[in-house]
XYZ file of C-alpha atoms in Angstrom:
425
model
C 29.958 -0.377 32.264
C 28.518 -0.525 28.763
C 29.800 -3.096 26.308
C 29.539 -4.069 22.668
C 29.032 -7.764 22.064
C 28.265 -9.983 19.081
C 26.711 -13.444 19.216
C 27.332 -15.347 15.970
C 24.860 -18.060 16.969
C 22.206 -15.372 17.502
C 22.902 -14.045 14.002
C 22.534 -17.489 12.423
C 19.387 -18.466 14.286
C 17.603 -15.117 13.844
C 18.416 -15.299 10.120
C 16.766 -18.717 10.112
C 13.837 -17.215 12.009
C 13.506 -14.511 9.347
C 13.392 -17.114 6.569
C 10.860 -19.320 8.375
C 8.786 -16.252 9.249
C 8.759 -15.184 5.595
C 7.585 -18.649 4.500
C 4.896 -18.758 7.193
C 3.828 -15.229 6.277
C 3.527 -16.225 2.627
C 1.249 -19.098 3.625
C -0.896 -16.683 5.657
C -1.200 -14.314 2.704
C -2.127 -17.095 0.296
C -4.790 -18.431 2.658
C -6.369 -15.266 4.058
C -5.726 -12.489 1.504
C -9.377 -12.283 0.476
C -10.925 -13.477 3.751
C -9.768 -10.966 6.373
C -9.022 -7.213 6.362
C -5.576 -6.423 4.988
C -4.664 -4.488 8.144
C -5.204 -7.640 10.260
C -3.333 -9.731 7.685
C -0.289 -7.447 7.765
C -0.449 -7.440 11.568
C -0.435 -11.245 11.594
C 2.465 -11.272 9.141
C 4.695 -9.166 11.382
C 3.400 -10.787 14.573
C 4.414 -14.273 13.521
C 7.690 -12.934 12.079
C 8.486 -11.378 15.455
C 7.608 -14.652 17.164
C 10.016 -16.621 14.983
C 12.839 -14.090 15.386
C 12.265 -13.838 19.152
C 12.070 -17.599 19.589
C 15.306 -18.158 17.714
C 17.035 -15.343 19.625
C 15.923 -16.902 22.924
C 17.341 -20.299 21.906
C 20.642 -18.701 20.848
C 21.097 -16.754 24.104
C 19.965 -19.625 26.311
C 22.422 -21.912 24.557
C 25.248 -19.342 24.407
C 24.446 -16.251 26.541
C 26.880 -13.775 24.998
C 24.666 -10.666 25.053
C 22.672 -11.311 28.211
C 25.271 -13.073 30.364
C 25.213 -16.235 32.428
C 23.166 -14.600 35.195
C 20.267 -14.092 32.754
C 20.574 -17.659 31.438
C 20.530 -19.099 34.965
C 17.934 -16.916 36.687
C 15.803 -14.978 34.208
C 15.558 -17.091 31.042
C 12.235 -18.615 32.155
C 10.813 -15.134 32.716
C 11.937 -14.114 29.195
C 10.268 -17.207 27.783
C 6.991 -16.116 29.387
C 7.393 -12.727 27.679
C 7.978 -14.264 24.231
C 4.350 -14.330 23.076
C 3.163 -11.067 24.699
C 5.974 -8.880 23.387
C 7.310 -10.631 20.258
C 3.889 -11.312 18.739
C 1.484 -8.705 20.134
C 3.685 -5.602 19.721
C 4.647 -6.265 16.045
C 1.050 -7.359 15.361
C -0.303 -4.075 16.743
C 2.274 -2.007 14.849
C 1.625 -3.814 11.544
C -2.155 -3.563 11.910
C -2.217 0.140 12.770
C 0.331 1.213 10.150
C -1.317 -0.832 7.366
C -4.657 0.761 8.273
C -3.109 4.239 7.988
C -1.348 3.248 4.732
C -4.697 2.248 3.209
C -6.389 5.555 4.016
C -7.103 7.460 0.818
C -5.594 10.871 0.286
C -8.131 13.434 -0.871
C -7.219 13.036 -4.551
C -6.939 9.239 -4.559
C -9.908 7.121 -5.627
C -10.267 3.534 -6.672
C -11.144 3.001 -10.376
C -14.837 2.940 -11.254
C -14.409 2.280 -14.989
C -12.124 -0.218 -16.757
C -10.967 0.096 -20.369
C -9.699 -3.133 -21.953
C -7.260 -2.585 -24.854
C -6.612 -5.946 -26.525
C -4.023 -6.902 -29.131
C -5.589 -8.843 -32.058
C -2.553 -8.799 -34.360
C -1.591 -11.837 -36.427
C 1.119 -12.890 -33.997
C -1.557 -13.572 -31.376
C -2.532 -16.667 -33.374
C 0.859 -18.123 -32.424
C 0.881 -16.875 -28.844
C -2.750 -17.785 -28.153
C -3.760 -20.501 -30.649
C -6.654 -21.686 -28.464
C -7.995 -18.126 -28.127
C -7.854 -18.147 -24.330
C -8.028 -14.355 -24.580
C -11.698 -14.678 -25.506
C -12.432 -16.835 -22.457
C -10.494 -14.495 -20.180
C -12.351 -11.395 -21.408
C -15.724 -13.105 -21.013
C -14.857 -14.035 -17.406
C -13.582 -10.500 -16.861
C -16.962 -9.112 -17.920
C -18.792 -11.605 -15.684
C -16.834 -10.264 -12.687
C -17.832 -6.635 -13.274
C -20.130 -5.300 -10.563
C -23.178 -3.112 -11.104
C -21.412 0.109 -10.158
C -18.567 -0.382 -12.650
C -18.463 0.361 -16.356
C -16.249 -1.311 -18.949
C -15.303 -0.575 -22.534
C -13.404 -2.710 -25.072
C -10.871 -1.703 -27.726
C -9.301 -4.097 -30.239
C -6.117 -3.128 -32.046
C -3.577 -4.286 -34.604
C -2.438 -1.691 -37.164
C -5.767 0.016 -36.511
C -7.780 0.533 -33.321
C -11.509 -0.121 -32.997
C -13.947 0.582 -30.157
C -16.273 -2.421 -30.008
C -17.988 -1.659 -26.693
C -18.468 1.841 -25.269
C -18.649 2.377 -21.508
C -21.316 -0.039 -20.314
C -22.579 -1.158 -16.912
C -24.334 -4.488 -16.477
C -27.436 -4.948 -14.335
C -27.338 -8.768 -14.352
C -25.437 -11.839 -15.560
C -27.538 -12.076 -18.719
C -26.292 -8.692 -19.897
C -22.710 -9.702 -19.076
C -23.085 -12.941 -21.064
C -24.492 -11.065 -24.065
C -21.550 -8.653 -24.005
C -19.147 -11.603 -23.938
C -20.870 -13.253 -26.897
C -20.775 -10.006 -28.872
C -17.031 -9.715 -28.222
C -16.450 -13.319 -29.330
C -18.260 -12.699 -32.624
C -16.178 -9.699 -33.708
C -12.653 -10.735 -32.636
C -10.341 -11.685 -35.524
C -6.552 -11.934 -35.367
C -4.608 -10.262 -38.208
C -2.200 -7.435 -39.028
C 0.621 -5.805 -37.073
C 0.887 -4.184 -33.637
C 0.551 -0.449 -32.949
C 0.418 0.038 -29.191
C 0.940 3.813 -29.334
C -2.100 4.280 -31.559
C -4.277 2.036 -29.388
C -3.413 4.025 -26.267
C -3.961 7.350 -28.039
C -7.397 6.238 -29.254
C -8.412 4.927 -25.849
C -7.266 8.187 -24.197
C -9.267 10.189 -26.716
C -12.359 8.172 -25.844
C -11.781 8.548 -22.096
C -11.421 12.316 -22.571
C -14.746 12.410 -24.413
C -16.518 10.945 -21.370
C -17.592 13.729 -19.027
C -18.769 11.567 -16.124
C -15.782 12.460 -13.918
C -15.351 8.797 -12.931
C -11.951 7.285 -12.133
C -10.709 5.091 -15.000
C -8.161 2.272 -15.247
C -6.749 0.816 -18.487
C -5.756 -2.823 -19.005
C -3.497 -3.346 -22.036
C -2.862 -6.880 -23.332
C -0.283 -7.551 -26.024
C 2.296 -10.123 -27.125
C 4.388 -8.089 -29.536
C 6.962 -5.365 -29.945
C 5.895 -1.926 -31.062
C 7.546 1.434 -31.676
C 6.310 3.719 -28.906
C 7.436 7.157 -27.762
C 6.716 6.275 -24.148
C 7.005 9.762 -22.685
C 4.743 11.398 -25.275
C 2.208 8.545 -25.320
C 1.838 8.307 -21.538
C 1.778 12.018 -20.727
C -2.033 12.346 -21.075
C -2.529 9.327 -18.797
C -0.125 10.721 -16.211
C -1.810 14.140 -16.329
C -5.137 12.537 -15.440
C -3.599 9.935 -13.067
C -4.984 7.077 -15.157
C -3.302 3.769 -14.374
C -2.348 1.342 -17.141
C -1.948 -2.283 -16.086
C -0.211 -4.311 -18.790
C -0.347 -8.028 -19.560
C 2.403 -9.597 -21.670
C 1.610 -12.953 -23.237
C 5.153 -13.908 -24.170
C 7.983 -13.681 -21.663
C 10.481 -14.784 -24.339
C 10.103 -11.467 -26.208
C 12.204 -9.445 -23.806
C 11.888 -6.124 -25.633
C 8.103 -6.424 -25.607
C 8.099 -7.233 -21.877
C 10.433 -4.308 -21.210
C 8.104 -1.913 -23.056
C 4.964 -3.147 -21.305
C 6.680 -2.964 -17.927
C 7.773 0.629 -18.591
C 4.212 1.598 -19.563
C 2.756 0.166 -16.358
C 5.467 1.481 -14.022
C 5.296 5.037 -15.381
C 1.538 5.207 -14.857
C 1.466 3.553 -11.422
C 0.197 0.204 -12.672
C 1.502 -3.352 -12.697
C 3.012 -5.542 -15.367
C 1.785 -9.150 -15.473
C 3.882 -11.637 -17.431
C 1.802 -14.605 -18.607
C 3.689 -17.407 -20.347
C 0.757 -19.815 -20.090
C -2.484 -18.623 -21.689
C -4.462 -20.903 -19.349
C -3.553 -18.444 -16.572
C -4.833 -15.408 -18.454
C -8.297 -15.458 -16.854
C -6.739 -15.658 -13.371
C -4.499 -12.701 -14.243
C -7.503 -10.586 -15.256
C -9.242 -11.500 -12.008
C -6.120 -10.511 -10.050
C -6.065 -7.126 -11.800
C -9.693 -6.517 -10.828
C -9.051 -7.604 -7.239
C -5.907 -5.497 -6.876
C -7.263 -2.322 -8.457
C -6.199 0.515 -6.178
C -4.700 -1.835 -3.566
C -1.998 -0.606 -1.189
C -0.196 -3.234 0.848
C 2.851 -2.447 2.994
C 4.326 -5.842 2.142
C 3.020 -6.044 -1.418
C 2.452 -4.149 -4.623
C 0.913 -0.714 -4.559
C -1.472 -0.380 -7.476
C -3.695 2.365 -8.766
C -2.854 6.058 -9.027
C -1.007 5.865 -5.693
C 1.537 3.555 -7.308
C 3.872 6.339 -8.385
C 3.071 8.934 -5.693
C 6.001 10.101 -3.564
C 3.759 10.264 -0.488
C 3.149 6.513 -0.461
C 6.788 5.720 -1.245
C 7.844 7.673 1.835
C 5.043 6.152 3.923
C 6.060 2.571 3.070
C 9.722 3.163 3.950
C 8.884 5.075 7.145
C 6.283 2.536 8.308
C 8.544 -0.485 7.708
C 11.246 1.392 9.647
C 8.822 1.911 12.558
C 7.848 -1.772 12.509
C 11.545 -2.673 12.534
C 12.060 -0.436 15.583
C 9.121 -2.137 17.331
C 10.615 -5.564 16.553
C 13.971 -4.478 18.021
C 12.363 -2.958 21.117
C 10.272 -6.104 21.614
C 13.417 -8.252 21.468
C 15.042 -6.152 24.172
C 11.878 -6.313 26.287
C 11.852 -10.088 25.964
C 15.383 -10.216 27.397
C 14.181 -7.749 30.085
C 17.118 -5.406 29.574
C 16.301 -1.766 28.837
C 19.820 -1.045 27.571
C 19.724 -3.977 25.164
C 16.229 -2.815 24.117
C 17.667 0.583 23.170
C 20.429 -1.053 21.129
C 17.998 -3.378 19.330
C 15.541 -0.520 18.735
C 18.172 1.483 16.881
C 19.080 -1.668 14.983
C 15.439 -2.277 14.095
C 15.047 1.295 12.865
C 18.116 0.977 10.615
C 17.010 -2.466 9.422
C 13.488 -1.206 8.728
C 14.765 1.704 6.638
C 16.845 -0.649 4.490
C 14.031 -3.228 4.258
C 11.585 -0.460 3.305
C 13.847 0.685 0.469
C 14.217 -2.934 -0.700
C 10.428 -3.377 -0.774
C 9.788 -0.052 -2.492
C 12.376 -0.780 -5.177
C 11.534 -4.456 -5.519
C 7.797 -4.068 -6.043
C 8.403 -1.598 -8.881
C 10.406 -4.221 -10.823
C 8.225 -6.736 -12.656
C 10.884 -9.471 -12.826
C 11.149 -9.878 -9.033
C 8.684 -12.227 -7.347
C 6.852 -10.859 -4.314
C 8.079 -13.658 -2.047
C 11.728 -12.962 -2.913
C 11.249 -9.305 -2.019
C 9.541 -10.099 1.284
C 12.016 -12.783 2.337
C 14.927 -10.418 1.567
C 13.324 -7.702 3.707
C 12.598 -10.153 6.550
C 16.177 -11.435 6.540
C 17.490 -7.863 6.650
C 15.267 -7.088 9.632
C 16.421 -10.172 11.536
C 20.119 -9.904 10.730
C 20.646 -6.172 11.232
C 18.777 -6.144 14.569
C 20.887 -9.071 15.803
C 24.228 -7.371 15.057
C 23.421 -3.945 16.524
C 24.510 -4.994 20.011
C 28.020 -4.864 18.532
C 27.414 -1.315 17.276
C 25.357 0.444 19.968
C 26.775 -0.273 23.468
C 24.511 -1.520 26.254
C 24.732 -2.666 29.880
C 24.553 -6.366 30.734
C 23.206 -8.071 33.860
C 25.971 -7.782 36.461
C 26.202 -9.934 39.566
C 26.673 -6.972 41.919
C 23.919 -4.898 40.236
C 21.407 -7.685 40.554
C 18.142 -7.051 38.829
C 18.159 -3.313 38.293
C 18.843 -3.502 34.513
C 15.574 -5.345 33.988
C 12.463 -3.510 32.873
C 9.694 -5.862 33.861
C 11.402 -8.183 36.333
C 12.712 -5.240 38.391
C 9.169 -3.980 38.898
C 7.957 -7.445 39.845
C 10.837 -7.891 42.294
C 10.213 -4.448 43.819
C 6.571 -5.414 44.291
C 7.613 -8.715 45.921
C 10.105 -6.908 48.215
C 7.378 -4.492 49.287
C 5.043 -7.365 50.113
C 7.783 -9.069 52.123
C 8.454 -5.858 54.072
C 4.746 -5.483 54.855
C 4.618 -9.070 56.041
C 7.659 -8.527 58.255
C 6.183 -5.371 59.830
C 2.902 -7.151 60.372
C 4.698 -9.997 62.198
C 6.519 -7.620 64.571
């Protein structure tokens, strides 16, 4: 007979496992983001998350065996413990690795940016926002990080917009240093802020370049400006040119709102910098993340606003959720419970995927908060689905036939015993 059961202790402990897994995953990302392939990193993230959720679920059922029954707790708990690492780590790891690899594959029209256009606010208000002129240092470091295959150009704007460096590639560090010195000599802060004009002028210049190279724009400003966003951004959207924006003053909410809208509507990212000492690091992050697609992180570049990648993220997180649920059922060695948890994981993954897709398009939400929310949803919803989708428990008279792995092992042992008995007679 199939039943629906709910274990409150399982809910609490798997929720705790989701939180701990999110924290551990964040530590993994901070340590290995630039050292290992992103597909392996995402696999490790979900592998260790599965391990934490599975470990906590095992403790809950061993302590209070509501879903699995006393027979499991007495006779098969040790076998489930042996399955913890193989199924709760390896299966989610494999799913995360494979799906992140597919997610990173470029569609035929998607290319990473080859050229970067810097559009920098030099209005009078910048003297208050950046009195130590950290912008100059950040731009010089930005130029030093350009590789030989990339080109950069620089625009300065206040009420007017000026091109001070056309598209240029640098063969060596000496050329990069000279470009930085030239920028430092011409920069002067004065006047008002006209963002719409600066973007129009930069687009006109990009259009005049017939190289056919993929271009990305980085807009830095601290002020508020009158901008017809739809009209101003239409040329960028038509050519799939991403605008990443950097706001130097979080206190000016209207300015932050405008810059965020510009970046979101072109598939870019908004970076809020309330400490000018962090400006150079922000520029480096923009260069590193150009065109990046991470299942558990921001999606930058021209793919940022594409429906294809929105659907892929939600569908792939749903599949990973289903794998987590199936793995949990396998660990308990109950195929009926595995079916229940799989449906729960699929539902949880769909919701978590929507949370991630929505969250990473909102500049005011921190990446960790988005990931921990998604991880908690995965853990909690999977744990309660045994009360929604009925399953069959271990029954004393049915013995071991509900088990997936143990039943096969026992059948093998019975066969060996029968052979031994026949051999003796």
